[in-house]
Short mmCIF file of the C-alpha atoms (twelve columns), coordinates in Angstrom:
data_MODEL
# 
_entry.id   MODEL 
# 
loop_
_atom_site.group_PDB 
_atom_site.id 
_atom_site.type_symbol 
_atom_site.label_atom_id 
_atom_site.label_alt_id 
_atom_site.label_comp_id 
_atom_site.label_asym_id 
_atom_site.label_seq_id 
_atom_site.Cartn_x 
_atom_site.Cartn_y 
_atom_site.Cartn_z 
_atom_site.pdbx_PDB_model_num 
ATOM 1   C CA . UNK A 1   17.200 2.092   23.263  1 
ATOM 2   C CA . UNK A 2   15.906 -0.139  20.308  1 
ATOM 3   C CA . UNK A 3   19.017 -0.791  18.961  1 
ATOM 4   C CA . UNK A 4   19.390 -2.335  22.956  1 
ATOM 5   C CA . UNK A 5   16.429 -3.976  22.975  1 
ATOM 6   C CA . UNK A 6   16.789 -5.905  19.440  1 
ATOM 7   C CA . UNK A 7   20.251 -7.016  20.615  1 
ATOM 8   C CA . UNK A 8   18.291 -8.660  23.788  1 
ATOM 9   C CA . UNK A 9   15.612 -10.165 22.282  1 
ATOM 10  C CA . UNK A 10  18.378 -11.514 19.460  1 
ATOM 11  C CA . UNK A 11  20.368 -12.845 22.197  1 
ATOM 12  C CA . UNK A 12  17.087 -14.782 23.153  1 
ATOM 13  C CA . UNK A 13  16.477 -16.473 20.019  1 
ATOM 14  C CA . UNK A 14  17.547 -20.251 18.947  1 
ATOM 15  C CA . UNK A 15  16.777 -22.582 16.667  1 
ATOM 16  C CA . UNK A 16  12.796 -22.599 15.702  1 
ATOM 17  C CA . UNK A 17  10.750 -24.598 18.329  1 
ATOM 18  C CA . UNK A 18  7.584  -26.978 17.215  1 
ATOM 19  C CA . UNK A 19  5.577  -24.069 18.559  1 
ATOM 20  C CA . UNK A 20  6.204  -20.602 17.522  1 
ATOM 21  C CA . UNK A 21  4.232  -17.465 17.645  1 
ATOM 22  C CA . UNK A 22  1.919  -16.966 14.918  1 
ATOM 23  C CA . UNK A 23  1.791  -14.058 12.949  1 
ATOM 24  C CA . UNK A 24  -1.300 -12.929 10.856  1 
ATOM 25  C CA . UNK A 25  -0.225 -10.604 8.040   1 
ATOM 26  C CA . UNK A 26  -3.761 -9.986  7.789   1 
ATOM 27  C CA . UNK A 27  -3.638 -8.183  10.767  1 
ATOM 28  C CA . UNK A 28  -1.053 -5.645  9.579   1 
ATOM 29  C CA . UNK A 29  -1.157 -2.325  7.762   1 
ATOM 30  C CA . UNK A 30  1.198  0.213   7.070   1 
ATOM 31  C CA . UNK A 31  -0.871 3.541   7.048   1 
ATOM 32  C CA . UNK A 32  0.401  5.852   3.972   1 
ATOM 33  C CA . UNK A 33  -0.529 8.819   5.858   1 
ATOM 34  C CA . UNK A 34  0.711  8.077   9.496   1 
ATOM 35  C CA . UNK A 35  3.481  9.491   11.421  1 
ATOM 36  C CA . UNK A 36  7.028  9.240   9.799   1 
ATOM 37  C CA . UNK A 37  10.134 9.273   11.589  1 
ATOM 38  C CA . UNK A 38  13.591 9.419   9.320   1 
ATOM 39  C CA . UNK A 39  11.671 8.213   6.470   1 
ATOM 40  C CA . UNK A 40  10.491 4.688   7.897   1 
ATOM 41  C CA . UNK A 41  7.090  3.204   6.896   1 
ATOM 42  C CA . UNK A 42  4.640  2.700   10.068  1 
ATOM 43  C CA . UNK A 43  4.010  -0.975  9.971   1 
ATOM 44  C CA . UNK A 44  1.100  -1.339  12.627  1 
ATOM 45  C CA . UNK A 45  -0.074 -5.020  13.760  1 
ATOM 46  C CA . UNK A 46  -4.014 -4.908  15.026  1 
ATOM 47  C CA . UNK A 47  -5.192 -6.676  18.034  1 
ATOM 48  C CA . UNK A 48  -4.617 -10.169 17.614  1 
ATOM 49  C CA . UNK A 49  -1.719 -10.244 14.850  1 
ATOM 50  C CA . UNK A 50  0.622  -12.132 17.553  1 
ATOM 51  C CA . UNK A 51  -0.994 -15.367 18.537  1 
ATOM 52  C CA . UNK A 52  0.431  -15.789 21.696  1 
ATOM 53  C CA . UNK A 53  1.027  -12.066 22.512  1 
ATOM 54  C CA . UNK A 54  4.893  -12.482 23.210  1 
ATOM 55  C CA . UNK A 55  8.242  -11.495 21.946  1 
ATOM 56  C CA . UNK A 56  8.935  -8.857  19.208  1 
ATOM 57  C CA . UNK A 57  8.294  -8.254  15.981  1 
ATOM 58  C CA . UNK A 58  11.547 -7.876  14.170  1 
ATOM 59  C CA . UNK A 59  11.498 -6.185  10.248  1 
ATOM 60  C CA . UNK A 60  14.206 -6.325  7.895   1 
ATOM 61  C CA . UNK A 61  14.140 -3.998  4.670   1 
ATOM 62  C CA . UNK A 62  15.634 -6.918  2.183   1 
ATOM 63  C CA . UNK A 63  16.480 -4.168  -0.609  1 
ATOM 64  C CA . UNK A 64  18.956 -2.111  2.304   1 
ATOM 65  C CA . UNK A 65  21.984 -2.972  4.578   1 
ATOM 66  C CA . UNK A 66  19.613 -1.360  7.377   1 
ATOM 67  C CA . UNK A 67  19.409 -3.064  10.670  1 
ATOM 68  C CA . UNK A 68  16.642 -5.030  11.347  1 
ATOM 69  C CA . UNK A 69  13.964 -3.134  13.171  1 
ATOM 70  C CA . UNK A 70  12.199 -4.626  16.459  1 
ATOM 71  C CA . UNK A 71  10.021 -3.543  19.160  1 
ATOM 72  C CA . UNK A 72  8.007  -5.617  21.454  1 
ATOM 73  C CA . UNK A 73  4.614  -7.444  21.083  1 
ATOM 74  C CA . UNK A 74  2.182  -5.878  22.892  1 
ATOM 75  C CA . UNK A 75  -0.078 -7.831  25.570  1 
ATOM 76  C CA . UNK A 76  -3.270 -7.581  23.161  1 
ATOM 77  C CA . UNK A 77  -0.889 -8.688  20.108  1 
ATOM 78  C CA . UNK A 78  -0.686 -5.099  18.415  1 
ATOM 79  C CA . UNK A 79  2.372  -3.701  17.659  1 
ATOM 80  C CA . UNK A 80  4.092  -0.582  16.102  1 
ATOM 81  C CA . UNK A 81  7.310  -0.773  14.237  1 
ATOM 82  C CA . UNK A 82  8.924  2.021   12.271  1 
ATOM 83  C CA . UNK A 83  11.519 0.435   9.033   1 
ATOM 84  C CA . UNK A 84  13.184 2.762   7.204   1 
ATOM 85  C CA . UNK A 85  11.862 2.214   3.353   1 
ATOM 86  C CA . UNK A 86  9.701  3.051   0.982   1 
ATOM 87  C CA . UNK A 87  6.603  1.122   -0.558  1 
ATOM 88  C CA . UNK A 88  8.676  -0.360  -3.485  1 
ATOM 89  C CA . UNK A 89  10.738 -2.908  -1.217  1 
ATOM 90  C CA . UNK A 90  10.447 -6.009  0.482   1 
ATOM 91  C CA . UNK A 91  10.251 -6.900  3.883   1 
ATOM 92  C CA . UNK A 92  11.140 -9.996  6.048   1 
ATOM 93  C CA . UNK A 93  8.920  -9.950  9.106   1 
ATOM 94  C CA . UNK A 94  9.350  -12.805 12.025  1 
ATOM 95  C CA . UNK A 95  8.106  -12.736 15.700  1 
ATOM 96  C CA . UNK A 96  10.972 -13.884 17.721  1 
ATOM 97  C CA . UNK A 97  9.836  -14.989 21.491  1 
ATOM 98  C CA . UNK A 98  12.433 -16.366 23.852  1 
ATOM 99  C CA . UNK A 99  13.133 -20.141 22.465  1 
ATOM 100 C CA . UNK A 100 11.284 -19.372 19.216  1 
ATOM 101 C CA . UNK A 101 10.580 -17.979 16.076  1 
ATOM 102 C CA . UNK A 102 8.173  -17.697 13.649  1 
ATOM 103 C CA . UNK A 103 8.562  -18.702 9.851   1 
ATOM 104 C CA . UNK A 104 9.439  -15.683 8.426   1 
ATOM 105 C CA . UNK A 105 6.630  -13.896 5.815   1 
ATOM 106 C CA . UNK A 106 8.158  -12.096 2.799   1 
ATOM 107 C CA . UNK A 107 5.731  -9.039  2.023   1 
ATOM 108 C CA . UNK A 108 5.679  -5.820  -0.281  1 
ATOM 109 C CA . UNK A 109 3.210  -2.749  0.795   1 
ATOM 110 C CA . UNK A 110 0.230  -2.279  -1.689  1 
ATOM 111 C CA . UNK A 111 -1.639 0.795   -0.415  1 
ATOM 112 C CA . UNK A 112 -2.577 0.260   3.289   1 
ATOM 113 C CA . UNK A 113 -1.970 -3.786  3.110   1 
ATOM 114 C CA . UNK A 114 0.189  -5.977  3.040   1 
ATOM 115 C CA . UNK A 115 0.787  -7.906  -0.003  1 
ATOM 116 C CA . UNK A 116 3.054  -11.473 -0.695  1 
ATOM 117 C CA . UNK A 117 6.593  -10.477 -2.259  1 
ATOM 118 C CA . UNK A 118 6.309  -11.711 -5.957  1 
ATOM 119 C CA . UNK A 119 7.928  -15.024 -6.554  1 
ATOM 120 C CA . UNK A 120 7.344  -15.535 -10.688 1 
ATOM 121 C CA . UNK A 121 9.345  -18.939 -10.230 1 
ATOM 122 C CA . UNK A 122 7.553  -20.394 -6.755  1 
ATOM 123 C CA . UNK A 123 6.535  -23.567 -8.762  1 
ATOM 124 C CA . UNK A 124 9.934  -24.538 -9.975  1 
ATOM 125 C CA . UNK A 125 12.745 -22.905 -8.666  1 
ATOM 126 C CA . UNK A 126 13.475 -24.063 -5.187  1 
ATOM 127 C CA . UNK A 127 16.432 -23.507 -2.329  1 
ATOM 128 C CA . UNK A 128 16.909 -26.133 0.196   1 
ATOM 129 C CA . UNK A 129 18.814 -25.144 3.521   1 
ATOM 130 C CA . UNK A 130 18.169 -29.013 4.984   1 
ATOM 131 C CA . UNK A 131 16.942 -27.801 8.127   1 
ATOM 132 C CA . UNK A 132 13.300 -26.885 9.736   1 
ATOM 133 C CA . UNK A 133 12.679 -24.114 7.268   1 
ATOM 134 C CA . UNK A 134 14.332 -23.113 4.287   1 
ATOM 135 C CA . UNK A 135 14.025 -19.817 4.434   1 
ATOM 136 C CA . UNK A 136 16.512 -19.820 7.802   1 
ATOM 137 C CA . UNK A 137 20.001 -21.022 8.548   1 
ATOM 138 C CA . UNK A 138 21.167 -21.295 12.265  1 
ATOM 139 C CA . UNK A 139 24.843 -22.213 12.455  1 
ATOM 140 C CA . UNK A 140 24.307 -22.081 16.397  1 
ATOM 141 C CA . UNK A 141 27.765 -21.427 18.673  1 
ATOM 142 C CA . UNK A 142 30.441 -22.265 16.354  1 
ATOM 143 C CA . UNK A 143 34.461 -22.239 17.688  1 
ATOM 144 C CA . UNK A 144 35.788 -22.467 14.089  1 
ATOM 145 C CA . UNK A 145 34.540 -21.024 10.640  1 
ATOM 146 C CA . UNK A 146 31.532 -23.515 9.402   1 
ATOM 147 C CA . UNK A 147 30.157 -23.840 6.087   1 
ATOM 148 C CA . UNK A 148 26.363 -24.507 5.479   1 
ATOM 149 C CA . UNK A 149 25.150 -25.882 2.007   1 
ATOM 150 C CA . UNK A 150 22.448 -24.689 0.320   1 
ATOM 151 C CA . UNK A 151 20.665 -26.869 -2.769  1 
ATOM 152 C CA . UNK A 152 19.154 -24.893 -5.279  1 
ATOM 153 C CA . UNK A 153 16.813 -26.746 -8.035  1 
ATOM 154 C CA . UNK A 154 15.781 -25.306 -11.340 1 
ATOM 155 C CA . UNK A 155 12.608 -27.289 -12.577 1 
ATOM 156 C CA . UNK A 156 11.664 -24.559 -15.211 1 
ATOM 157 C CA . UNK A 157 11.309 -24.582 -18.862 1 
ATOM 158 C CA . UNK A 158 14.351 -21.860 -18.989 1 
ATOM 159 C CA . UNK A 159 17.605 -21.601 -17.281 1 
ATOM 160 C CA . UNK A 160 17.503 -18.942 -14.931 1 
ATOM 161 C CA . UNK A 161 20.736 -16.432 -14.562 1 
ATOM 162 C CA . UNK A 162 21.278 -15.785 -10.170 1 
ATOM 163 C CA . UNK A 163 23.261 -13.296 -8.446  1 
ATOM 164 C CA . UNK A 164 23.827 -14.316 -5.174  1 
ATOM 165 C CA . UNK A 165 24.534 -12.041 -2.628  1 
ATOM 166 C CA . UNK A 166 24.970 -10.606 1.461   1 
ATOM 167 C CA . UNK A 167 22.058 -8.148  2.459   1 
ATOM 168 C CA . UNK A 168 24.757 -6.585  4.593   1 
ATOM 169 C CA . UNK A 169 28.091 -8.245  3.921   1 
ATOM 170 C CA . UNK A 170 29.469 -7.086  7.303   1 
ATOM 171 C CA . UNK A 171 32.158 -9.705  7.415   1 
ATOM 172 C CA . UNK A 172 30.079 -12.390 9.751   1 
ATOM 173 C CA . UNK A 173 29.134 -14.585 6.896   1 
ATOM 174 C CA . UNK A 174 30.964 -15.376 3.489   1 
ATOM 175 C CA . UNK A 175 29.743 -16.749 0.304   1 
ATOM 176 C CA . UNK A 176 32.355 -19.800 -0.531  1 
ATOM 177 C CA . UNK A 177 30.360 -21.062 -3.552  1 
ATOM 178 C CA . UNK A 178 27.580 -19.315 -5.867  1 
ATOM 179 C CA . UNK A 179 26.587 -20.173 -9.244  1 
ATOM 180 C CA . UNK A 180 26.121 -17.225 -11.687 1 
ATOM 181 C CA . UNK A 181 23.188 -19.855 -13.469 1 
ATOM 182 C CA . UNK A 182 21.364 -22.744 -13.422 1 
ATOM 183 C CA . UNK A 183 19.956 -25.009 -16.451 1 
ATOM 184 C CA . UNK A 184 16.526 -26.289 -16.678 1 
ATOM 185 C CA . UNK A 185 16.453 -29.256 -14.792 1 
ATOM 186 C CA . UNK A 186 19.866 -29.084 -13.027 1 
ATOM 187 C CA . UNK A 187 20.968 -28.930 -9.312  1 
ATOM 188 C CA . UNK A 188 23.375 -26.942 -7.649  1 
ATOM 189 C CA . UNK A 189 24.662 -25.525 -4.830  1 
ATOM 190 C CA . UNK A 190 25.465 -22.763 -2.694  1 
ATOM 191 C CA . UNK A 191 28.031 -22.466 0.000   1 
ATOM 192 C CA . UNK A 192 28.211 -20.050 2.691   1 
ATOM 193 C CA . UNK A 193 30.483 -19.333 5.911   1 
ATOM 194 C CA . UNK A 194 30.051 -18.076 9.115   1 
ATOM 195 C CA . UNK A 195 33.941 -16.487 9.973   1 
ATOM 196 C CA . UNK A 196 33.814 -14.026 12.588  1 
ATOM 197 C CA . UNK A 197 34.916 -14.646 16.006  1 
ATOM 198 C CA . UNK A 198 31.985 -12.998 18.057  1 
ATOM 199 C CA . UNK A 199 30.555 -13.208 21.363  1 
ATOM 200 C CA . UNK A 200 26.676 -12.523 20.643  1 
ATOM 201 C CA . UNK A 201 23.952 -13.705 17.912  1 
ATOM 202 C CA . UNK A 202 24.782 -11.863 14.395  1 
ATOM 203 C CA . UNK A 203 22.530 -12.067 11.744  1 
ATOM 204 C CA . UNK A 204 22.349 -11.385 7.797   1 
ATOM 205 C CA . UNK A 205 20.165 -12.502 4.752   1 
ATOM 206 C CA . UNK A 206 21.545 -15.193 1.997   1 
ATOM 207 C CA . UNK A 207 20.189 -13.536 -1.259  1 
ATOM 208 C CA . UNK A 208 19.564 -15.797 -3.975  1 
ATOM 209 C CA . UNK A 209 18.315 -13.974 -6.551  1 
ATOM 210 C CA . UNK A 210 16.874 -14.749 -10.656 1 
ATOM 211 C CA . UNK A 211 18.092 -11.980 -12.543 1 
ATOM 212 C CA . UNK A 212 16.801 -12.977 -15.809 1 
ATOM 213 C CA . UNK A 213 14.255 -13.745 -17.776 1 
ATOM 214 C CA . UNK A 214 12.737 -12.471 -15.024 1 
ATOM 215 C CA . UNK A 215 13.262 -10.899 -11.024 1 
ATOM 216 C CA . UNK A 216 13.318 -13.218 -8.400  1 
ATOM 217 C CA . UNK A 217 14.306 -14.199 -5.169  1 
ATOM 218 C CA . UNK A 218 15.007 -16.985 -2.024  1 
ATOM 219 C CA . UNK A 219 15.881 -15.118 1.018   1 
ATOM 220 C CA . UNK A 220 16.833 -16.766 4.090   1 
ATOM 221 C CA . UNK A 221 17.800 -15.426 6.839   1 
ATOM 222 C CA . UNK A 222 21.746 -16.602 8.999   1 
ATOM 223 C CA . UNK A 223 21.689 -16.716 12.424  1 
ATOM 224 C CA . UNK A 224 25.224 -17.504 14.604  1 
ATOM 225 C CA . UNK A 225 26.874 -17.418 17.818  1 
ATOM 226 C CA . UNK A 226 30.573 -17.922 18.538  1 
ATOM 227 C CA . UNK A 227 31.596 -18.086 22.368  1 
# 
C-alpha cells in the first residue's frame, strides 16, 4: 500500500512551483525509543511541521539504495514516516503536494532532533544545476536520452578529491562525465543522463561527494518522465 501511494503522489509532482509547502525541521523528531518496524527510524512531524497541511512527506536514506519512504500529511500538519536506517546516516526530506515541492532539507539524527547534515566545504565548494534549486534536477517528459550539466566550483584553499556517484544506479539515469578532482579555484563539470524509456516519474540522487581532505557532499535529487 505505501509503495502505491508514493508512486501516486510521485506521479503528481512537477517542476517546483513559486509556492511550495513549507516544512519546519523544527517540528520533527525521531523518538530513539518508539516503535520500530524492520529496523526503520520513526521520524514524527508535530502539529504544524507542514505549512499548508497537504501532500506527503517523502524520506530518502542518502547512505542506501532504499526506496524513498512517503506517507501523507496529515490535516493538522503531523505526520509519521518509518525509513529504514540508523542514526549515523543522512536523510533527504521534501513535502511533495500536487504541482509542488518543497526545497529539499538534508538532516542527520542527533538524539531526539534533527540536526543539518555536515557540509565542512558550504563556503566554497558549490554545484550548480542552472535551474530553481540546485539541489534538484527535473528532466520533465523526455522522448530521447537527455543530458543535464552540472557546474561544480572549488573556491577553497585545497583541491578537493570527488567521487561521484548514483544513490541507486537502477539504470534510469547515467553519469556521462565526473571528475575524480577539482583544483583550488577551478571549474568543472558534471554530466548526467536520463536513458530509460519509462512511462511514469523515476527518481534517483546525483552524489557529488569530497572524499578528501575531508567528507563531503552535494546531493540533488533527478526527477523524469518519458511517455
Amino acid at each position: 500500500m505505501r509503495t502505491f501511494l508514493f508512486l501516486f503522489l510521485l506521479g503528481c509532482t512537477v517542476s517546483p512551483q513559486p509556492t511550495p509547502p513549507n516544512l519546519d525541521p523544527q517540528g520533527i523528531s525521531v523518538p530513539p525509543n518508539g516503535p520500530e518496524v524492520d529496523s526503520a527510524l520513526i521520524f514524527q512531524g508535530g502539529r504544524g511541521a507542514v505549512d499548508p497541511p497537504e501532500g506527503a512527506i517523502v524520506i530518502v536514506n542518502l547512505d542506501l539504495p532504499d526506496p524513498p519512504a512517503a506517507e501523507p500529511v496529515r490535516p493538522d500538519g503531523s505526520f509519521d514516516v518509518p525509513v529504514t536506517g540508523f542514526g549515523n546516516e543522512e536523510f533527504r526530506l521534501q513535502v511533495r503536494s500536487g504541482a509542488t515541492r518543497s526545497e529539499p532539507i538534508d538532516v542527520v539524527t542527533a538524539d531526539v532532533d534533527l540536526i543539518p547534515a555536515p557540509r565542512p566545504f558550504a563556503d566554497c565548494f558549490v554545484a550548480r544545476t542552472g535551474e530553481e534549486s540546485d539541489r534538484e534536477i527535473d528532466f520533465g517528459a523526455i522522448r530521447r536520452p537527455t543530458t543535464h550539466e552540472v557546474e561544480i566550483e572549488n573556491l577553497c584553499d585545497e583541491t578537493l578529491e570527488l567521487d561521484v556517484r548514483l544513490r541507486v544506479d537502477n539504470g534510469t539515469f547515467r553519469i556521462v562525465e565526473a571528475p575524480s578532482s577539482i583544483g583550488t579555484g577551478e571549474t568543472e563539470r558534471v554530466l548526467v543522463e536520463a536513458v530509460t524509456p519509462i512511462e511514469r516519474l523515476e527518481e534517483d540522487t546525483l552524489l557529488i561527494e569530497v572524499s578528501a581532505p575531508m567528507p563531503d557532499r552535494r546531493p540533488i535529487t533527478l526527477f523524469v518522465q518519458r511517455r
